Tab-separated table of C-alpha atoms in Angstrom:
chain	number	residue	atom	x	y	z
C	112	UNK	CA	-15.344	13.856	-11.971
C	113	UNK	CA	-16.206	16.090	-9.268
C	114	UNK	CA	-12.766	18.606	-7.040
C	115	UNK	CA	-13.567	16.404	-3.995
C	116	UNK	CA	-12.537	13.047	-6.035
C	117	UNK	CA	-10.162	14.641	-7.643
C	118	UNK	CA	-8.539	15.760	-5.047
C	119	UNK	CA	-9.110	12.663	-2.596
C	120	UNK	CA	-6.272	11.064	-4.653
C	121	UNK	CA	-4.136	12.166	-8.229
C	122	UNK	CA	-3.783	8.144	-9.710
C	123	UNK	CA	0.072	7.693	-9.725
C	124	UNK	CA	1.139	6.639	-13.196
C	125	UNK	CA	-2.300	5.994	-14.848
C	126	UNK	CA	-1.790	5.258	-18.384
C	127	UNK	CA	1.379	2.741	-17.815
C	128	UNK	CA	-0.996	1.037	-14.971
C	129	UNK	CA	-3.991	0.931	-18.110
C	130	UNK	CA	-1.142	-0.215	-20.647
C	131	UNK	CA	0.384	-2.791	-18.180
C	132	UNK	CA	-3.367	-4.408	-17.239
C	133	UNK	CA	-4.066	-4.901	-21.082
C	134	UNK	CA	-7.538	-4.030	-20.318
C	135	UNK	CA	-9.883	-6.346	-22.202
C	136	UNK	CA	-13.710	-4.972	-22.481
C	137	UNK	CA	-15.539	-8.150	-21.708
C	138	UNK	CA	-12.534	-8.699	-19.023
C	139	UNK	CA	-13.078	-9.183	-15.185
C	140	UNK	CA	-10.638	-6.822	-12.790
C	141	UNK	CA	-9.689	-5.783	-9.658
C	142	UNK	CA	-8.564	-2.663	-8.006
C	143	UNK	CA	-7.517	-3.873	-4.097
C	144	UNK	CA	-6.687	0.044	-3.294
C	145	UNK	CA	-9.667	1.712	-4.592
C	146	UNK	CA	-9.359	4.994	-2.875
C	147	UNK	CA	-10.444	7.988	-4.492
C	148	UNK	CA	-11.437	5.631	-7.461
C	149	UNK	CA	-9.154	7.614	-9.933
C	150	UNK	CA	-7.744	3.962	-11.694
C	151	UNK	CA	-10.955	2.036	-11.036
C	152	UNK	CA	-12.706	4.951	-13.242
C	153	UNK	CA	-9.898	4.641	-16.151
C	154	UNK	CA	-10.741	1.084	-15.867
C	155	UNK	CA	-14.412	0.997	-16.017
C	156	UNK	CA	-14.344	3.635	-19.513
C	157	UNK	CA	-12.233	0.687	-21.192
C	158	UNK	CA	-14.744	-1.808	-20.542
C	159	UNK	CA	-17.548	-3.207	-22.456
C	160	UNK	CA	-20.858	-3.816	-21.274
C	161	UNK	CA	-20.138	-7.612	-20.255
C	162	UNK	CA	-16.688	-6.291	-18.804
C	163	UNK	CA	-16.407	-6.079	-14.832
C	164	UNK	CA	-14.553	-4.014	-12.021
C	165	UNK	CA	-14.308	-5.004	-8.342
C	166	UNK	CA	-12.875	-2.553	-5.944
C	167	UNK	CA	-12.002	-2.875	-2.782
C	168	UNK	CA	-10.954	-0.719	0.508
C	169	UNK	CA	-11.381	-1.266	4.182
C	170	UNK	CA	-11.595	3.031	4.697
C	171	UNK	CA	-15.027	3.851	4.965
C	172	UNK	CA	-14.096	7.061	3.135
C	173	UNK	CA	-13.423	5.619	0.167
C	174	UNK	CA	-17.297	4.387	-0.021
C	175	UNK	CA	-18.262	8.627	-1.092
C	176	UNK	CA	-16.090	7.581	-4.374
C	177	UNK	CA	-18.056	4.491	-5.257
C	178	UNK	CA	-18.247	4.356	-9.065
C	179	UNK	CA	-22.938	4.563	-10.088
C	180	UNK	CA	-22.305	1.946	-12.544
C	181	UNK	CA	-23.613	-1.375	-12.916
C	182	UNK	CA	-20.351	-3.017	-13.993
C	183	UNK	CA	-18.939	-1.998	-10.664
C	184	UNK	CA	-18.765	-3.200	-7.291
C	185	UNK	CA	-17.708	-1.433	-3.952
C	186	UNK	CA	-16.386	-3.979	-1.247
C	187	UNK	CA	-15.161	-2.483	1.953
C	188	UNK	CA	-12.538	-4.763	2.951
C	189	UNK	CA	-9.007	-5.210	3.152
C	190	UNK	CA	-7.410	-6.516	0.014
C	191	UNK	CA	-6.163	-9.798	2.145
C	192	UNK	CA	-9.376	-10.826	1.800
C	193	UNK	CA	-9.313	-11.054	-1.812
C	194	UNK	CA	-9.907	-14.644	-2.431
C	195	UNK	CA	-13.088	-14.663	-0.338
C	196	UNK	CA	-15.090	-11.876	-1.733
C	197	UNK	CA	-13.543	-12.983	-4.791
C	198	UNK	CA	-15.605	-16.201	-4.484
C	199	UNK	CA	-18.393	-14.271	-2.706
C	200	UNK	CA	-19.035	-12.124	-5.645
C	201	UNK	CA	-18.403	-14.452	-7.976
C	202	UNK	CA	-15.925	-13.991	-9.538
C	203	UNK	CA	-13.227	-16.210	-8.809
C	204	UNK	CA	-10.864	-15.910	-11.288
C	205	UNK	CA	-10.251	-12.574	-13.112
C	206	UNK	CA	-8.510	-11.157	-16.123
C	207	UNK	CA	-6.536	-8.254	-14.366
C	208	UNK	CA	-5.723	-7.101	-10.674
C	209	UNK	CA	-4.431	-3.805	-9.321
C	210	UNK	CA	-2.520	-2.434	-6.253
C	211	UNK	CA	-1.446	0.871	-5.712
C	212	UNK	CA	0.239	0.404	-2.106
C	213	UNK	CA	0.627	4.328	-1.756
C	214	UNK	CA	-1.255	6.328	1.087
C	215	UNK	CA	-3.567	8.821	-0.351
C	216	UNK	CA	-3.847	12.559	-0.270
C	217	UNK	CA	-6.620	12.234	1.624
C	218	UNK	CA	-5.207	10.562	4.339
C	219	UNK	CA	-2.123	12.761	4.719
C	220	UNK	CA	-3.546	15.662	4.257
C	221	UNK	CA	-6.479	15.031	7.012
C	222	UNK	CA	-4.492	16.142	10.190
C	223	UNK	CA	-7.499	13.812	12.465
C	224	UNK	CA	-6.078	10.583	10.515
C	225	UNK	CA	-2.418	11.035	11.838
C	226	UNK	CA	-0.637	9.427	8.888
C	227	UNK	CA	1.567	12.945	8.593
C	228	UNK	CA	3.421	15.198	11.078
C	229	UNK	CA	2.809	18.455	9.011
C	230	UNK	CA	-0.183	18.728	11.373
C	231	UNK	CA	-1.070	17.555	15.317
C	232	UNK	CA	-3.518	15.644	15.642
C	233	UNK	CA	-4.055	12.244	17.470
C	234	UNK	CA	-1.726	9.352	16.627
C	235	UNK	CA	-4.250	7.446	15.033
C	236	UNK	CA	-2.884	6.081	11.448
C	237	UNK	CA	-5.317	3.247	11.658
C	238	UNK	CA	-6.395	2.499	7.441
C	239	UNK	CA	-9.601	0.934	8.512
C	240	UNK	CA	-10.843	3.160	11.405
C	241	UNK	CA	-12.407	-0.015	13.044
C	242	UNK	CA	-9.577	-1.163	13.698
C	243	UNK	CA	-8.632	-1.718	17.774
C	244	UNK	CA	-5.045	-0.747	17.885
C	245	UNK	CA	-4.079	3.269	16.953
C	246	UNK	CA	-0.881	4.559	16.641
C	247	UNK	CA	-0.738	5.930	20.284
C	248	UNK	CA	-2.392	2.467	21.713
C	249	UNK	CA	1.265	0.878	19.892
C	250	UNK	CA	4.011	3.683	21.145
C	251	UNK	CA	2.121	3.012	24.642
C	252	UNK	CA	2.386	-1.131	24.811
C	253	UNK	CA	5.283	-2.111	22.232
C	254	UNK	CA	8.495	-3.126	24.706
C	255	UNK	CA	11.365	-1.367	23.868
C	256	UNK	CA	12.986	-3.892	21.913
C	257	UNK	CA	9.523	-3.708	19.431
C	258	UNK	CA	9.862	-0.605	19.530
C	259	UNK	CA	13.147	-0.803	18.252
C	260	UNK	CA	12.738	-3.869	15.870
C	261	UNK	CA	10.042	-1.799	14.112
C	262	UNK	CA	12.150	1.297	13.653
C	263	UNK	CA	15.360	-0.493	12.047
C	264	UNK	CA	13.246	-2.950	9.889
C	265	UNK	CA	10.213	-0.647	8.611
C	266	UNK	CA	12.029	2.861	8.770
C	267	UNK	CA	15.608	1.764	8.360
C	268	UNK	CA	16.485	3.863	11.214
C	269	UNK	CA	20.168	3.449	12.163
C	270	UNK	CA	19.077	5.074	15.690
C	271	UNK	CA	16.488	2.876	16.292
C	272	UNK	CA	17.130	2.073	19.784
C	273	UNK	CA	17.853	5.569	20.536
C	274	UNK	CA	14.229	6.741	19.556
C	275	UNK	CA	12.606	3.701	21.144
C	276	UNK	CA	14.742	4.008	24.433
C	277	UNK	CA	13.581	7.809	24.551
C	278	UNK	CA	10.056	6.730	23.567
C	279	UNK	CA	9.671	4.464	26.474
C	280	UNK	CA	11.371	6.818	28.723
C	281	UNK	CA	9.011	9.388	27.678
C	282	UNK	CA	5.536	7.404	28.094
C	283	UNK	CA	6.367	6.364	31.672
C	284	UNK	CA	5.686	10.328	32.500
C	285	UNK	CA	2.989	10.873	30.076
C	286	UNK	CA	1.165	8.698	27.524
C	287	UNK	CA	2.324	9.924	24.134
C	288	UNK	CA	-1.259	10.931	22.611
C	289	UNK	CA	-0.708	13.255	19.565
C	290	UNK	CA	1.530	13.608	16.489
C	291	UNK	CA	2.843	16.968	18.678
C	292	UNK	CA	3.821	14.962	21.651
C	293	UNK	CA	5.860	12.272	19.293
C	294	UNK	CA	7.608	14.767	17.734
C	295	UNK	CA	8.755	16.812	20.952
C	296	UNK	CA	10.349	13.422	21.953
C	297	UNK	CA	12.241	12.496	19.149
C	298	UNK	CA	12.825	15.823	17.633
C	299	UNK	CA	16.620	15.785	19.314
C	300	UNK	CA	17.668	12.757	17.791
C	301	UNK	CA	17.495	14.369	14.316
C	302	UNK	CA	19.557	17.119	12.834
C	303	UNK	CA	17.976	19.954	10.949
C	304	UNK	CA	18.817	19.062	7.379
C	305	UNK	CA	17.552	15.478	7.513
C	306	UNK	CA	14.890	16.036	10.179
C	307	UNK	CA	11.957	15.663	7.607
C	308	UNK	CA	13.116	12.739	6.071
C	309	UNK	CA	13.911	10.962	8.530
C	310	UNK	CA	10.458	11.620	10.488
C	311	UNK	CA	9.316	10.619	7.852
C	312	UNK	CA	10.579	7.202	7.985
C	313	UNK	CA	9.490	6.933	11.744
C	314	UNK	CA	5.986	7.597	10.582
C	315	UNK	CA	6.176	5.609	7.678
C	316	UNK	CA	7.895	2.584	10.099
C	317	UNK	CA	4.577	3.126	12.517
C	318	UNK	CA	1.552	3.191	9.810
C	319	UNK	CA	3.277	0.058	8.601
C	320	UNK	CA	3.388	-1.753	11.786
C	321	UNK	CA	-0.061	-0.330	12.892
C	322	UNK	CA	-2.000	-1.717	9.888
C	323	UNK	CA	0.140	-4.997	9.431
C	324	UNK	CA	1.009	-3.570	6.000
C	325	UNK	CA	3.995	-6.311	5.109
C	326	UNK	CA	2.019	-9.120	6.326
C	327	UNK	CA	-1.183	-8.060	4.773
C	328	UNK	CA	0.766	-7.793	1.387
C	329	UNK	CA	2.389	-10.844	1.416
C	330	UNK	CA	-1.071	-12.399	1.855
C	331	UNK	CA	-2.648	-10.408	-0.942
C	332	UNK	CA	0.102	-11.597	-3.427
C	333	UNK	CA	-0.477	-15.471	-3.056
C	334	UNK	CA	-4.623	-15.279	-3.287
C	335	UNK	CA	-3.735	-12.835	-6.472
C	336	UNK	CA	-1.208	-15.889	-7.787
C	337	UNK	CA	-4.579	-18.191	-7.413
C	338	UNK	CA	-7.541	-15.597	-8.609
C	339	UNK	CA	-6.015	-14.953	-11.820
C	340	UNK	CA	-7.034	-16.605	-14.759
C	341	UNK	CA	-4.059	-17.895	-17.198
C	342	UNK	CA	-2.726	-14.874	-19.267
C	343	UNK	CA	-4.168	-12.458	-16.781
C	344	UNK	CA	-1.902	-9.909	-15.332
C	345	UNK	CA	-1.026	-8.442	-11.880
C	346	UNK	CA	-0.022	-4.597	-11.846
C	347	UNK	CA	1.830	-2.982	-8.438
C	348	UNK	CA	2.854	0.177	-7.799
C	349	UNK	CA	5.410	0.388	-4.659
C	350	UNK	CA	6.734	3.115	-2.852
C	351	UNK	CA	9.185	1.857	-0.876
C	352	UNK	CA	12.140	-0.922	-0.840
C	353	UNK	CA	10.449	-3.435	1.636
C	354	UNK	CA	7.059	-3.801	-0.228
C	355	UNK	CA	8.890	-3.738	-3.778
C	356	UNK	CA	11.746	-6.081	-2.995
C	357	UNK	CA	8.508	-8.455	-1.849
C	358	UNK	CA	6.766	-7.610	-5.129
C	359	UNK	CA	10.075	-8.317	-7.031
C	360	UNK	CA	10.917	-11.222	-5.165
C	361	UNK	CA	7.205	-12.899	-5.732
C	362	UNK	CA	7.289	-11.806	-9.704
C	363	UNK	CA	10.854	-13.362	-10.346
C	364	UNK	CA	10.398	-16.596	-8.559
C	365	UNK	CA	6.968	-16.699	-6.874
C	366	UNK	CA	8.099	-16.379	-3.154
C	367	UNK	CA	9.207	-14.061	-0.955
C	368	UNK	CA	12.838	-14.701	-0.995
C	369	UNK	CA	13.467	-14.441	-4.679
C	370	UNK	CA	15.003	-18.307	-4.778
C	371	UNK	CA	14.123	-19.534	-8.167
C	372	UNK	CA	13.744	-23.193	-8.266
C	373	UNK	CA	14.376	-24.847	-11.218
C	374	UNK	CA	12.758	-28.675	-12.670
C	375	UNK	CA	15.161	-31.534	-13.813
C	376	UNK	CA	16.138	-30.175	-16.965
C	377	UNK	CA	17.162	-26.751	-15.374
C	378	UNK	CA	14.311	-24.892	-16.853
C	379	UNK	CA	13.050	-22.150	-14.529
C	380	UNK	CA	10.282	-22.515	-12.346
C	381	UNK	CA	8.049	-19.401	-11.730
C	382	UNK	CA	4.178	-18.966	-11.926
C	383	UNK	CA	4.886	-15.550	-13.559
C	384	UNK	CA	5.982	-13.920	-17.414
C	385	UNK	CA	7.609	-10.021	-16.437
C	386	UNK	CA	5.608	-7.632	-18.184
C	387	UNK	CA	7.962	-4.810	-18.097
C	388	UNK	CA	11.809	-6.544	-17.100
C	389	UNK	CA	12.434	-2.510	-16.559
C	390	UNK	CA	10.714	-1.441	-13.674
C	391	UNK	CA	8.254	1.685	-14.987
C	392	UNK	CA	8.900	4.998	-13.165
C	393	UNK	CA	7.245	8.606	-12.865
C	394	UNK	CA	9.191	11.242	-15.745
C	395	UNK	CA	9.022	14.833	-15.004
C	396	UNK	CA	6.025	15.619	-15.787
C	397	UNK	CA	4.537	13.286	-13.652
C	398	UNK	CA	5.803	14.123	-10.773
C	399	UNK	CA	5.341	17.878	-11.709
C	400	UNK	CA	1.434	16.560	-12.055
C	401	UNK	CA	1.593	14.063	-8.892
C	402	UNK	CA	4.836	15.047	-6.401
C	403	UNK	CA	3.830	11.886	-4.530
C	404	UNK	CA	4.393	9.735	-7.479
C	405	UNK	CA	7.951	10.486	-7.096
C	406	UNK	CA	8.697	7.369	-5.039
C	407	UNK	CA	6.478	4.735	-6.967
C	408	UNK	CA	7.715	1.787	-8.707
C	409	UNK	CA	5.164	0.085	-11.039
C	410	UNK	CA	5.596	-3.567	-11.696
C	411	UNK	CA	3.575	-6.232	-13.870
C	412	UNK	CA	3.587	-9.781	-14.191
C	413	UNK	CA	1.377	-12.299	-16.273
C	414	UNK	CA	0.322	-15.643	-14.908
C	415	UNK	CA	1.641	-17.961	-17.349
């Protein structure tokens, strides 16, 4: 593997995501958050020569890290899609699937994508770069109560009306264009010692809203629930409490809410077997190898 893929994105907790996916070599998988390609590659070196890897991303970057091997296949789309190219390719019911819901090196580290305020750059944070809406086309249209709904539910912001009161107060002078010009108006909400963190969570509150991130996962989880074969297992690595308490929620019970029904003899109800009942996170040496692993949760479910 070449510095640029290595670099495009360290794989956050490799081996337990290998371990967790019980990789067979004649089996037929999915990575949904291809990426730099570093799992898809682990995946394709376990497989056999009738075994089978389907990757998919909607960032035309992520096409320079296509796999040259005949047992994979690059599809540039977003993984709500799934059960159509799924059926497009083929391949309608597979043995594994894989999520890593983290944003990539790449894409904080390129100050042009605006995911990060280390850098300026435009407010852009769009995942697929055809998309219409940028970050700087939302701060400019959301109302103030959006503005402030987004905040509090995506960054868990307890000033959320604050920023978005100061936002819209600030665009009526001058549309708010760059990461620079976000962060002059909301840098006095924010004391020193948590002023990183909690930008942090404003950023993290926009890129979710911009690319529909909640929606699009709830989505992916029920066409994964209905592409996998019986047995086959479903591997997610989280970052954050919304996304995992929706992964959590789906594995215990099969919906969003966690509510596990039971059938007239009381026996539980749910279209998934735990994998790991503990959830799986980075030791020390991961996160010594990876520091953006230090967030990630990894969770995995059979379909029973």
């Amino acid at each position: 593997m070449d510095e640029v893929k290595v670099t495009y994105h360290v794989p956050a907790l490799l081996l337990p995501c290998m371990d967790a996916l019980d990789i067979k070599p004649d089996g037929v998988y999915v990575d949904v958050t291809f990426g730099g390609g570093g799992h898809s590659r682990e995946i394709v070196s376990r497989l056999g020569k009738d075994g089978r890897l389907l990757g998919f991303d909607q960032d035309e970057d992520a096409l320079q890290n296509a796999i040259d091997d005949s047992r994979f296949t690059f599809v540039r789309s977003n993984f709500c899609y799934l059960s159509n190219f799924l059926k497009y390719y083929g391949a309608e019911k597979v043995d594994g699937i894989l999520a890593d819901l983290g944003v990539s090196f790449h894409h904080f580290d390129d100050p042009e994508r605006g995911f990060s305020f280390r850098f300026d750059g435009k407010l852009d944070m769009r995942m697929n770069q055809k998309a219409s809406m940028t970050a700087a086309d939302l701060l400019e249209s959301y109302t103030e109560e959006q503005l402030a709904n987004m905040f509090y539910l995506y960054g868990e912001l307890s000033n959320a009306r604050k920023l978005a009161s100061a936002i819209v107060k600030a665009r009526s002078m001058k549309r708010i264009e760059r990461i620079s010009d976000l962060l002059a108006v909301l840098d006095p909400f924010f004391s020193r010692d948590k002023q990183k963190k909690d930008m942090a969570k404003v950023f993290q509150a926009i890129r979710i809203e911009v690319n529909h991130e909640m929606d699009v996962l709830k989505r992916f989880l029920m066409q994964a629930k209905d592409s996998l074969k019986p047995g086959g297992r479903l591997v997610i690595l989280t970052y954050h409490s919304l996304e995992d308490r929706l992964v959590k929620n789906f594995f215990r019970a099969g919906n969003f809410e966690g509510k596990v029904e039971q059938d007239f003899f009381g026996n539980r109800m749910t279209p998934f077997r735990l994998v790991n009942n503990k959830v799986i996170v980075p030791d020390d040496d991961e996160v010594a190898r990876n520091p953006r692993s230090r967030s990630a949760k990894l969770r995995a479910a059979e379909l029973v």
